Amino acid sequence: MKKIETIGIVGAGAMGRGIAQLAAQAGLEVLLFDLNAQAVAAALDTLQKMWEKLVGKGKITSELARDSLARVKACSDLKAMAKAGLVVEAIVERLDVKRQLFQQLEEVVAPDCILVSNTSSLSITAIAAACKLPARVAGYHFFNPVPLMKVVEVIDGLRTDPAVGDALMQLARSMGHTPVRAKDMPGFIVNHAGRGMNVEGVLLAQEGIAPFYQVDAIMREQAGFRMGPYELLDLTALDVSHPVMESIYRQFYDEPRFRPSPVTAVRYAGGMLGRKTGEGFYRYVDGKKQVPVAPPVPEGQPGLRVWVAPYHCIGHKRASALLRTLGVGVIATDAPPADALIVVTPYGEDTSTVVGEHQLDGERTVALDTFFGLEKGKRRVLMCSPATLPQWRDAAHALFASDGTEVSVVNDSAGFVAQRMVATIVNVACDIAQQSIATPEDIDKAVSLGLGYPSGGPLSMGDALGAAQLLEILRAMHKVTGGSRYRASLWLQRRVQLGLSLRTEPACVAR
Ligand code: NAI
């Protein structure tokens, strides 16, 4: 493939501008066209200001700013794209309009010019189907804001020549971005993987498990994420996220794992879109998120006796160890004494299921999430059944907060909050691997850079937390809820059965 020195960009909106900035800074000549000439002028103005700002902050030299600006050429006619070695389409997200543009481009560009779409949700194969030379058409999916989101998905349509994808990977690297390679499947990698947190988050809201701010705090402070699901949805805004949820769900033919919820549909219809409208899951005053004040830690019960259920070996061990450090002796009888707080430590089950299965006293039973560890300072999560009495909830809250660690108390939920969210995230990522949409390495790279998830990506996270335990959680959630959305991915099951890392590709393949 010829070295790409001139890049055409059609569509000078948010994405087109970002791609122009990246390419020009990397030394490429940029031809920028938009149906709306004002959009091109506005883009140049924005770019100039952006580069001045970067010079002011000492991030780039004034020479680079000057040269980058000189490299961007405003074009008033699509014919100007004739010179380009690559044309990136970043126009309105409509298949008919994109197809028409690609046909027009084919009339203008050289036969070896690569044509790519920045689409988030349309099929590359479907766009290419309108072209005379579909082999040169691929997806090049950047994220917003382009210069800061340092990952790009390179998507091979069914007819894309692999050398085209290779050239795009190389170009991305030369611009300082990390390219990942994906098959043409709905949501590609990042928007597909994002279903885990988004969809499970809105389902938690629908089930009324806990106030939004508590769920977000749990995801940050217990599971180590940068943001919880509602903070993330408020940031991306529901006019973007809700249609994406619907679109990916439909494109996978009503896959239960991706089923959206009326929770976001109503908010979307009501204009409570998130940060940008001043109200979403949170209210924003002067751009600042308003977080409700958590209830105070209740008074502890002196002389409280605690019985820890032995049903889950790891959970029992962790809970007992913590209680010892909190100075509470754990009662070692087979059955709980009549006056003790009962602590259960389920993996994937709700409190009610454990109470019912073991004939415990539901009024005195509280569940403790031990899956993420119970170190001091890491938020702890307690879960009540509908039978738990407030005095036992308060006694447990006071006890587990007695070393100054934050405690959230949530309603009964199969998989607490973070267990179910993380298990779902890992499961969805495993299924992306199972469908060969991308390699395990690229799934981890794409998700950690595109979504900012911790632990180097969802498959590595699954390995670190314990794939066997995550499988156990999913199976229990599946059993308790009956929801096929929790069925475990075959990728996950097989790697647990074989004792392999979730990042293991098959040693040999079908032929
Ligand atoms: P935008 O609305 O900011 O800009 C689109 C631009 O395309 C407008 O300036 C419009 O005048 C122009 N345009 C529309 N039809 C045209 C045509 N036929 N020929 C030439 N110009 C035309 O849109 P944005 O956000 O930049 O998105 C562009 C593409 O990138 C879409 O496919 C979108 O799905 C995708 N994308 C958007 C992301 C985002 O966060 N905004 C992230 C990743 C992908």
Coordinates of C-alpha atoms and ligand atoms in Angstrom, one line a residue:
M1 CA 0.0 0.0 0.0
K2 CA 1.1 3.5 -0.8
K3 CA 2.2 5.7 2.1
I4 CA -0.7 8.0 3.1
E5 CA 0.4 11.6 3.1
T6 CA -2.9 13.4 2.4
I7 CA -6.0 12.7 4.3
G8 CA -9.4 13.9 3.2
I9 CA -12.0 14.5 5.9
V10 CA -15.7 14.8 4.9
G11 CA -17.8 16.3 7.8
A12 CA -16.3 19.1 9.8
G13 CA -18.3 18.5 13.0
A14 CA -17.0 17.3 16.4
M15 CA -15.3 14.2 15.0
G16 CA -14.1 15.6 11.7
R17 CA -12.3 18.4 13.6
G18 CA -10.7 16.0 16.1
I19 CA -9.4 13.8 13.3
A20 CA -8.1 16.9 11.4
Q21 CA -6.3 18.0 14.6
L22 CA -4.7 14.6 15.1
A23 CA -3.7 14.1 11.5
A24 CA -2.3 17.7 11.0
Q25 CA -0.3 17.5 14.2
A26 CA 1.2 14.2 12.9
G27 CA 2.4 15.9 9.7
L28 CA -0.3 14.9 7.2
E29 CA -1.9 17.2 4.8
V30 CA -5.6 17.5 5.6
L31 CA -8.4 18.3 3.1
L32 CA -11.5 19.3 5.0
F33 CA -14.9 19.4 3.4
D34 CA -18.4 19.8 4.7
L35 CA -21.8 20.4 2.9
N36 CA -22.1 23.3 5.2
A37 CA -19.2 25.7 4.3
Q38 CA -19.7 27.5 7.7
A39 CA -18.8 24.2 9.4
V40 CA -15.4 24.2 7.7
A41 CA -14.7 27.8 8.6
A42 CA -15.8 27.1 12.2
A43 CA -13.6 24.0 12.3
L44 CA -10.5 25.9 11.2
D45 CA -11.3 28.6 13.8
T46 CA -11.6 26.0 16.5
L47 CA -8.4 24.2 15.4
Q48 CA -6.5 27.5 15.5
K49 CA -7.7 28.3 19.0
M50 CA -7.0 24.8 20.2
W51 CA -3.4 24.9 18.9
E52 CA -2.9 28.3 20.5
K53 CA -4.2 26.9 23.8
L54 CA -1.8 23.9 23.5
V55 CA 1.1 26.3 22.9
G56 CA 0.0 28.4 25.9
K57 CA 0.0 25.3 28.0
G58 CA 3.4 24.3 26.7
K59 CA 2.1 21.0 25.2
I60 CA 3.2 21.8 21.7
T61 CA 5.7 24.3 20.1
S62 CA 4.4 27.4 18.3
E63 CA 6.1 26.0 15.1
L64 CA 4.1 22.8 15.3
A65 CA 0.9 24.9 15.8
R66 CA 1.7 27.1 12.8
D67 CA 2.7 24.1 10.6
S68 CA -0.4 22.1 11.6
L69 CA -2.7 24.9 10.8
A70 CA -1.0 25.4 7.4
R71 CA -1.5 21.7 6.7
V72 CA -5.3 22.0 7.0
K73 CA -6.9 23.0 3.7
A74 CA -10.6 24.1 3.6
C75 CA -12.3 22.7 0.6
S76 CA -15.4 23.9 -1.0
D77 CA -15.9 21.0 -3.4
L78 CA -15.8 17.3 -2.8
K79 CA -13.6 17.1 -6.0
A80 CA -10.7 18.4 -3.9
M81 CA -10.5 14.9 -2.4
A82 CA -8.9 13.7 -5.6
K83 CA -5.5 14.2 -4.1
A84 CA -6.2 12.1 -0.9
G85 CA -4.6 8.7 -0.2
L86 CA -7.3 8.2 2.4
V87 CA -10.7 9.8 2.9
V88 CA -12.4 9.7 6.3
E89 CA -16.2 10.2 6.3
A90 CA -17.5 11.8 9.5
I91 CA -20.9 13.0 8.5
V92 CA -24.4 12.4 9.8
E93 CA -25.1 8.9 11.0
R94 CA -27.4 7.7 8.2
L95 CA -26.8 4.7 6.0
D96 CA -28.4 6.2 2.9
V97 CA -26.5 9.5 3.2
K98 CA -23.2 7.8 3.8
R99 CA -23.7 5.4 0.9
Q100 CA -24.4 8.3 -1.4
L101 CA -21.3 10.1 -0.3
F102 CA -19.1 7.0 -0.8
Q103 CA -20.5 6.7 -4.3
Q104 CA -19.7 10.3 -5.0
L105 CA -16.2 9.9 -3.5
E106 CA -15.6 6.9 -5.8
E107 CA -16.1 9.2 -8.8
V108 CA -13.5 11.6 -7.5
V109 CA -10.6 9.7 -5.8
A110 CA -7.8 7.5 -7.2
P111 CA -8.5 3.8 -7.5
D112 CA -6.0 3.1 -4.6
C113 CA -7.4 5.7 -2.3
I114 CA -8.8 4.1 0.9
L115 CA -12.3 5.1 2.0
V116 CA -13.3 4.8 5.6
S117 CA -16.3 5.7 7.8
N118 CA -16.1 6.9 11.3
T119 CA -19.6 5.4 12.0
S120 CA -20.4 4.2 15.5
S121 CA -23.4 2.1 14.7
L122 CA -23.7 1.3 11.0
S123 CA -22.3 -1.7 9.2
I124 CA -19.2 -1.1 7.2
T125 CA -20.2 -3.9 4.8
A126 CA -23.5 -2.2 4.2
I127 CA -21.8 1.1 3.4
A128 CA -19.3 -0.7 1.1
A129 CA -22.1 -2.6 -0.7
A130 CA -22.9 0.7 -2.5
C131 CA -19.3 1.0 -3.8
K132 CA -17.7 -0.2 -7.0
L133 CA -14.5 -1.2 -5.1
P134 CA -15.7 -2.4 -1.7
A135 CA -12.3 -3.9 -0.9
R136 CA -10.9 -0.4 -0.2
V137 CA -13.7 0.5 2.3
A138 CA -13.2 0.0 6.0
G139 CA -14.2 1.4 9.3
Y140 CA -12.0 3.8 11.2
H141 CA -13.8 4.5 14.5
F142 CA -12.3 7.3 16.5
F143 CA -13.7 8.4 19.9
N144 CA -14.6 11.8 21.1
P145 CA -12.5 13.9 21.8
V146 CA -10.2 12.4 19.2
P147 CA -6.9 13.8 20.3
L148 CA -7.4 12.7 23.9
M149 CA -9.1 9.3 23.3
K150 CA -6.0 7.5 22.0
V151 CA -7.6 4.5 20.5
V152 CA -9.2 3.8 17.1
E153 CA -11.1 0.8 16.0
V154 CA -10.1 -0.5 12.5
I155 CA -13.1 -2.4 11.1
D156 CA -12.8 -4.9 8.4
G157 CA -16.0 -5.2 6.4
L158 CA -16.8 -8.6 4.8
R159 CA -15.2 -7.4 1.5
T160 CA -12.4 -5.3 2.9
D161 CA -8.9 -6.1 1.7
P162 CA -6.9 -7.0 4.8
A163 CA -4.0 -4.8 3.5
V164 CA -6.4 -1.8 3.8
G165 CA -6.9 -2.6 7.5
D166 CA -3.1 -3.1 7.9
A167 CA -2.4 0.3 6.4
L168 CA -4.9 1.9 8.7
M169 CA -3.4 0.3 11.7
Q170 CA 0.0 1.6 10.6
L171 CA -1.3 5.1 10.1
A172 CA -3.0 5.2 13.5
R173 CA 0.3 4.2 15.1
S174 CA 2.2 6.9 13.3
M175 CA -0.3 9.4 14.6
G176 CA 0.3 8.3 18.1
H177 CA -3.0 6.4 18.5
T178 CA -3.4 2.7 19.5
P179 CA -5.3 0.8 16.8
V180 CA -7.4 -2.2 17.5
R181 CA -8.8 -4.5 14.9
A182 CA -12.5 -5.5 14.8
K183 CA -14.9 -7.5 12.7
D184 CA -17.9 -5.7 11.3
M185 CA -20.4 -6.5 14.1
P186 CA -22.8 -4.2 15.9
G187 CA -21.0 -1.8 18.3
F188 CA -17.6 -3.2 17.1
I189 CA -15.6 -3.6 20.3
V190 CA -16.0 -0.6 22.6
N191 CA -19.7 0.1 22.2
H192 CA -20.4 -3.6 22.4
A193 CA -18.3 -4.0 25.6
G194 CA -20.0 -0.9 27.0
R195 CA -23.3 -2.8 27.2
G196 CA -22.1 -4.5 30.3
M197 CA -22.0 -1.5 32.6
N198 CA -24.7 0.6 30.8
V199 CA -27.4 -2.0 30.6
E200 CA -26.8 -3.6 34.0
G201 CA -26.6 -0.1 35.5
V202 CA -30.1 0.9 34.3
L203 CA -31.5 -2.5 35.3
L204 CA -30.2 -1.9 38.8
A205 CA -32.1 1.4 38.7
Q206 CA -35.2 -0.3 37.5
E207 CA -35.0 -2.9 40.2
G208 CA -34.6 -0.1 42.8
I209 CA -31.5 -1.6 44.4
A210 CA -29.9 1.6 45.7
P211 CA -29.8 5.3 45.1
F212 CA -27.8 6.3 42.1
Y213 CA -25.0 8.0 44.1
Q214 CA -24.5 4.9 46.1
V215 CA -24.3 2.6 43.1
D216 CA -21.7 5.0 41.5
A217 CA -19.7 5.2 44.8
I218 CA -19.7 1.4 45.0
M219 CA -18.4 1.1 41.4
R220 CA -15.7 3.6 42.1
E221 CA -14.7 2.8 45.7
Q222 CA -15.3 -1.0 45.8
A223 CA -14.7 -2.1 42.2
G224 CA -12.1 0.5 41.3
F225 CA -13.8 2.1 38.2
R226 CA -13.3 5.7 37.4
M227 CA -17.0 6.3 37.2
G228 CA -20.2 4.5 38.0
P229 CA -22.9 3.8 35.4
Y230 CA -25.1 6.9 36.1
E231 CA -22.1 9.3 36.2
L232 CA -21.1 7.8 32.8
L233 CA -24.6 8.0 31.3
D234 CA -24.9 11.6 32.5
L235 CA -21.5 12.4 30.8
T236 CA -22.3 10.8 27.5
A237 CA -25.9 12.1 27.6
L238 CA -29.0 10.0 27.0
D239 CA -29.7 11.4 23.5
V240 CA -26.5 9.5 22.5
S241 CA -26.6 6.5 24.9
H242 CA -30.2 5.6 24.8
P243 CA -30.5 5.3 21.0
V244 CA -27.2 3.3 21.0
M245 CA -28.7 0.9 23.6
E246 CA -31.7 0.4 21.4
S247 CA -29.7 0.1 18.2
I248 CA -27.3 -2.5 19.5
Y249 CA -30.1 -4.5 21.2
R250 CA -32.0 -4.6 17.9
Q251 CA -29.0 -5.4 15.8
F252 CA -28.3 -8.4 17.9
Y253 CA -31.9 -9.5 17.4
D254 CA -33.1 -8.8 20.9
E255 CA -30.2 -10.3 22.8
P256 CA -31.3 -10.2 26.4
R257 CA -27.9 -9.2 27.6
F258 CA -28.3 -5.9 25.8
R259 CA -32.0 -5.2 26.6
P260 CA -32.5 -1.5 27.3
S261 CA -34.8 -0.2 30.0
P262 CA -37.7 2.2 30.2
V263 CA -35.6 3.9 32.9
T264 CA -33.6 5.6 30.2
A265 CA -36.4 5.8 27.7
V266 CA -38.5 8.0 30.0
R267 CA -35.6 10.2 30.9
Y268 CA -34.6 10.6 27.2
A269 CA -38.2 11.5 26.3
G270 CA -38.3 14.0 29.2
G271 CA -35.1 15.7 28.2
M272 CA -33.2 14.7 31.3
L273 CA -30.3 13.9 29.2
G274 CA -27.4 14.4 31.7
R275 CA -24.8 16.9 32.5
K276 CA -25.4 19.0 29.3
T277 CA -29.0 19.7 30.1
G278 CA -28.3 20.3 33.8
E279 CA -30.3 17.3 34.9
G280 CA -29.9 13.6 34.4
F281 CA -29.5 10.9 37.0
Y282 CA -28.0 13.8 39.0
R283 CA -28.8 17.5 39.0
Y284 CA -26.0 19.9 38.1
V285 CA -25.7 23.4 39.5
D286 CA -23.2 25.6 37.7
G287 CA -21.9 22.4 36.1
K288 CA -21.3 20.8 39.5
K289 CA -22.9 17.4 40.2
Q290 CA -25.2 17.5 43.2
V291 CA -24.7 14.4 45.3
P292 CA -27.1 13.7 48.2
V293 CA -25.6 13.4 51.6
A294 CA -25.4 9.7 52.7
P295 CA -27.2 8.9 56.0
P296 CA -24.9 8.9 59.1
V297 CA -23.4 5.8 60.4
P298 CA -25.8 4.4 63.1
E299 CA -24.8 3.9 66.7
G300 CA -23.1 0.5 67.2
Q301 CA -24.6 -2.2 69.4
P302 CA -22.2 -2.9 72.4
G303 CA -21.6 -6.6 72.9
L304 CA -23.0 -7.5 69.5
R305 CA -22.6 -11.2 68.7
V306 CA -22.0 -12.1 65.1
W307 CA -22.4 -15.5 63.4
V308 CA -20.9 -15.8 59.9
A309 CA -22.5 -18.3 57.6
P310 CA -20.0 -20.9 56.5
Y311 CA -21.7 -21.6 53.1
H312 CA -19.2 -19.7 51.0
C313 CA -15.7 -20.7 51.8
I314 CA -13.9 -17.6 50.5
G315 CA -16.6 -15.3 51.8
H316 CA -16.6 -16.9 55.2
K317 CA -12.9 -16.6 55.4
R318 CA -12.8 -13.0 54.4
A319 CA -15.7 -11.9 56.6
S320 CA -14.3 -13.7 59.6
A321 CA -10.8 -12.2 59.2
L322 CA -12.3 -8.7 59.0
L323 CA -14.4 -9.3 62.1
R324 CA -11.3 -10.4 64.0
T325 CA -9.5 -7.1 63.0
L326 CA -12.6 -5.2 64.1
G327 CA -12.3 -6.9 67.5
V328 CA -15.4 -9.0 67.2
G329 CA -15.3 -12.7 68.0
V330 CA -17.0 -14.8 65.4
I331 CA -19.3 -17.5 66.9
A332 CA -18.2 -20.9 65.7
T333 CA -21.3 -22.9 66.1
D334 CA -22.9 -24.8 63.2
A335 CA -26.2 -22.9 63.5
P336 CA -26.6 -19.2 64.5
P337 CA -27.5 -18.5 68.1
A338 CA -30.8 -16.9 68.7
D339 CA -29.4 -13.5 69.6
A340 CA -26.7 -13.0 67.0
L341 CA -26.4 -10.9 63.9
I342 CA -26.3 -13.3 60.9
V343 CA -23.8 -12.4 58.2
V344 CA -24.0 -14.2 54.9
T345 CA -21.5 -13.8 52.1
P346 CA -23.2 -14.8 48.8
Y347 CA -21.6 -14.9 45.3
G348 CA -24.3 -14.0 42.8
E349 CA -27.2 -14.9 45.1
D350 CA -29.5 -12.5 46.9
T351 CA -30.0 -12.5 50.6
S352 CA -33.4 -14.0 50.4
T353 CA -32.1 -17.0 48.5
V354 CA -29.5 -17.7 51.1
V355 CA -32.0 -17.2 54.0
G356 CA -34.5 -19.5 52.3
E357 CA -32.1 -22.2 51.3
H358 CA -30.6 -22.5 54.8
Q359 CA -33.7 -21.7 56.9
L360 CA -32.1 -18.7 58.5
D361 CA -33.8 -16.0 60.5
G362 CA -34.4 -13.4 57.8
E363 CA -35.0 -10.6 60.3
R364 CA -31.4 -10.9 61.6
T365 CA -29.7 -11.7 58.3
V366 CA -27.5 -9.2 56.4
A367 CA -25.3 -10.0 53.4
L368 CA -21.8 -8.7 53.0
D369 CA -20.1 -8.5 49.6
T370 CA -16.7 -10.1 50.1
F371 CA -15.8 -10.6 46.5
F372 CA -13.6 -7.5 46.0
G373 CA -11.9 -7.9 49.4
L374 CA -12.6 -6.1 52.6
E375 CA -9.5 -4.0 53.2
K376 CA -9.8 -0.9 55.4
G377 CA -10.7 2.1 53.3
K378 CA -12.3 0.1 50.5
R379 CA -16.1 0.7 50.5
R380 CA -18.0 -2.2 51.9
V381 CA -21.5 -3.2 50.7
L382 CA -24.2 -4.7 52.8
M383 CA -27.5 -6.0 51.5
C384 CA -30.7 -6.6 53.3
S385 CA -33.6 -9.0 52.4
P386 CA -37.1 -7.7 52.5
A387 CA -37.3 -9.3 56.0
T388 CA -34.2 -7.7 57.5
L389 CA -35.2 -5.5 60.5
P390 CA -33.7 -2.0 60.6
Q391 CA -32.0 -2.6 64.0
W392 CA -30.0 -5.5 62.5
R393 CA -29.2 -3.5 59.4
D394 CA -28.0 -0.7 61.6
A395 CA -26.0 -3.0 63.8
A396 CA -24.2 -4.4 60.8
H397 CA -23.7 -1.0 59.3
A398 CA -22.1 0.4 62.5
L399 CA -20.0 -2.7 62.8
F400 CA -18.6 -2.8 59.3
A401 CA -18.0 1.0 59.4
S402 CA -16.3 0.9 62.8
D403 CA -12.8 1.2 61.3
G404 CA -13.8 4.3 59.4
T405 CA -14.5 2.5 56.1
E406 CA -17.5 3.8 54.1
V407 CA -20.4 1.4 54.0
S408 CA -23.3 1.3 51.5
V409 CA -26.5 -0.6 52.3
V410 CA -28.4 -1.8 49.3
N411 CA -31.7 -3.7 48.7
D412 CA -31.8 -7.3 47.9
S413 CA -30.1 -8.0 44.6
A414 CA -28.7 -11.1 42.9
G415 CA -25.0 -10.2 42.8
F416 CA -25.2 -7.1 45.1
V417 CA -24.1 -4.1 42.9
A418 CA -20.5 -4.5 41.8
Q419 CA -20.5 -8.3 41.6
R420 CA -23.3 -8.3 39.0
M421 CA -21.9 -5.3 37.2
V422 CA -18.4 -6.7 36.9
A423 CA -19.5 -10.2 36.1
T424 CA -21.7 -8.8 33.3
I425 CA -18.8 -6.6 32.0
V426 CA -16.4 -9.6 31.9
N427 CA -19.1 -11.9 30.4
V428 CA -19.9 -9.5 27.6
A429 CA -16.1 -9.1 26.9
C430 CA -15.8 -12.9 26.8
D431 CA -18.5 -13.2 24.3
I432 CA -16.9 -10.6 22.1
A433 CA -13.8 -12.9 22.1
Q434 CA -16.0 -16.0 21.6
Q435 CA -17.5 -14.4 18.5
S436 CA -14.0 -13.6 17.2
I437 CA -14.9 -9.9 16.9
A438 CA -11.4 -9.1 18.1
T439 CA -8.5 -10.7 19.8
P440 CA -8.4 -10.8 23.6
E441 CA -5.5 -8.4 23.5
D442 CA -7.4 -5.9 21.4
I443 CA -10.6 -6.2 23.5
D444 CA -8.6 -5.3 26.6
K445 CA -6.8 -2.5 24.9
A446 CA -9.9 -1.1 23.3
V447 CA -11.9 -1.2 26.5
S448 CA -9.3 0.2 28.8
L449 CA -8.5 3.1 26.5
G450 CA -12.0 3.6 25.1
L451 CA -13.9 3.2 28.4
G452 CA -11.2 3.8 30.9
Y453 CA -12.0 0.5 32.8
P454 CA -9.4 -0.5 35.3
S455 CA -7.1 -3.6 35.5
G456 CA -6.0 -3.3 31.9
G457 CA -9.4 -4.2 30.4
P458 CA -12.2 -6.6 31.1
L459 CA -10.5 -9.9 30.4
S460 CA -7.5 -9.1 32.5
M461 CA -9.9 -7.8 35.2
G462 CA -11.7 -11.2 35.0
D463 CA -8.4 -13.0 35.5
A464 CA -7.3 -10.8 38.4
L465 CA -10.6 -11.2 40.2
G466 CA -10.9 -14.9 39.5
A467 CA -12.7 -16.2 36.4
A468 CA -14.0 -19.2 38.3
Q469 CA -15.6 -17.0 40.9
L470 CA -17.1 -14.8 38.2
L471 CA -18.6 -17.9 36.6
E472 CA -20.0 -18.9 39.9
I473 CA -21.6 -15.4 40.3
L474 CA -23.1 -15.5 36.8
R475 CA -24.5 -19.0 37.4
A476 CA -26.0 -18.0 40.7
M477 CA -27.5 -14.8 39.2
H478 CA -28.9 -16.9 36.3
K479 CA -30.5 -19.3 38.7
V480 CA -32.0 -16.7 41.1
T481 CA -33.4 -14.4 38.4
G482 CA -34.1 -16.8 35.6
G483 CA -32.7 -14.2 33.3
S484 CA -30.9 -15.5 30.2
R485 CA -29.0 -12.3 30.1
Y486 CA -26.8 -13.9 32.9
R487 CA -26.0 -17.1 31.0
A488 CA -22.3 -17.5 31.0
S489 CA -20.4 -17.0 27.8
L490 CA -18.9 -20.2 26.5
W491 CA -15.5 -18.5 26.3
L492 CA -15.6 -18.0 30.1
Q493 CA -16.9 -21.4 30.8
R494 CA -14.3 -23.2 28.7
R495 CA -11.4 -21.2 30.1
V496 CA -12.5 -21.9 33.7
Q497 CA -13.0 -25.6 32.9
L498 CA -9.5 -25.8 31.4
G499 CA -7.8 -23.6 34.0
L500 CA -6.8 -21.0 31.3
S501 CA -6.5 -17.3 31.4
L502 CA -9.5 -15.4 29.9
R503 CA -7.0 -14.0 27.4
T504 CA -6.1 -17.4 26.0
E505 CA -6.9 -17.8 22.3
P506 CA -7.6 -21.3 21.1
A507 CA -4.3 -23.2 20.6
C508 CA -5.5 -24.5 17.2
V509 CA -8.4 -23.5 15.0
A510 CA -10.9 -25.2 12.8
R511 CA -9.8 -26.0 9.2
Ligands
NAI1 P1 -21.6 16.4 13.8 O1 -23.1 16.5 13.7 O2 -20.9 17.1 14.8 O3 -21.0 16.7 12.4 C1 -21.4 16.2 11.2 C2 -21.0 17.1 10.0 O4 -21.3 16.5 8.8 C3 -21.8 18.4 10.0 O5 -21.0 19.5 10.0 C4 -22.7 18.3 8.8 O6 -22.8 19.6 8.1 C5 -21.8 17.4 7.9 N1 -22.5 16.7 6.9 C6 -23.7 16.1 7.0 N2 -24.1 15.5 5.9 C7 -23.0 15.7 5.0 C8 -22.8 15.3 3.7 N3 -23.6 14.5 3.0 N4 -21.6 15.7 3.1 C9 -20.7 16.4 3.8 N5 -20.9 16.9 5.0 C10 -22.1 16.5 5.7 O7 -21.4 14.8 13.9 P2 -20.2 14.0 14.7 O8 -20.5 13.9 16.1 O9 -18.9 14.6 14.3 O10 -20.3 12.6 14.1 C11 -19.9 12.3 12.8 C12 -19.8 10.8 12.6 O11 -18.9 10.2 13.6 C13 -21.1 10.0 12.8 O12 -21.1 8.9 11.9 C14 -21.1 9.6 14.2 O13 -21.8 8.4 14.5 C15 -19.6 9.2 14.4 N6 -19.1 9.3 15.7 C16 -19.4 10.3 16.6 C17 -18.9 10.3 17.9 C18 -19.3 11.4 18.8 O14 -19.0 11.2 20.0 N7 -19.8 12.5 18.4 C19 -18.0 9.3 18.3 C20 -17.6 8.3 17.3 C21 -18.2 8.3 16.1

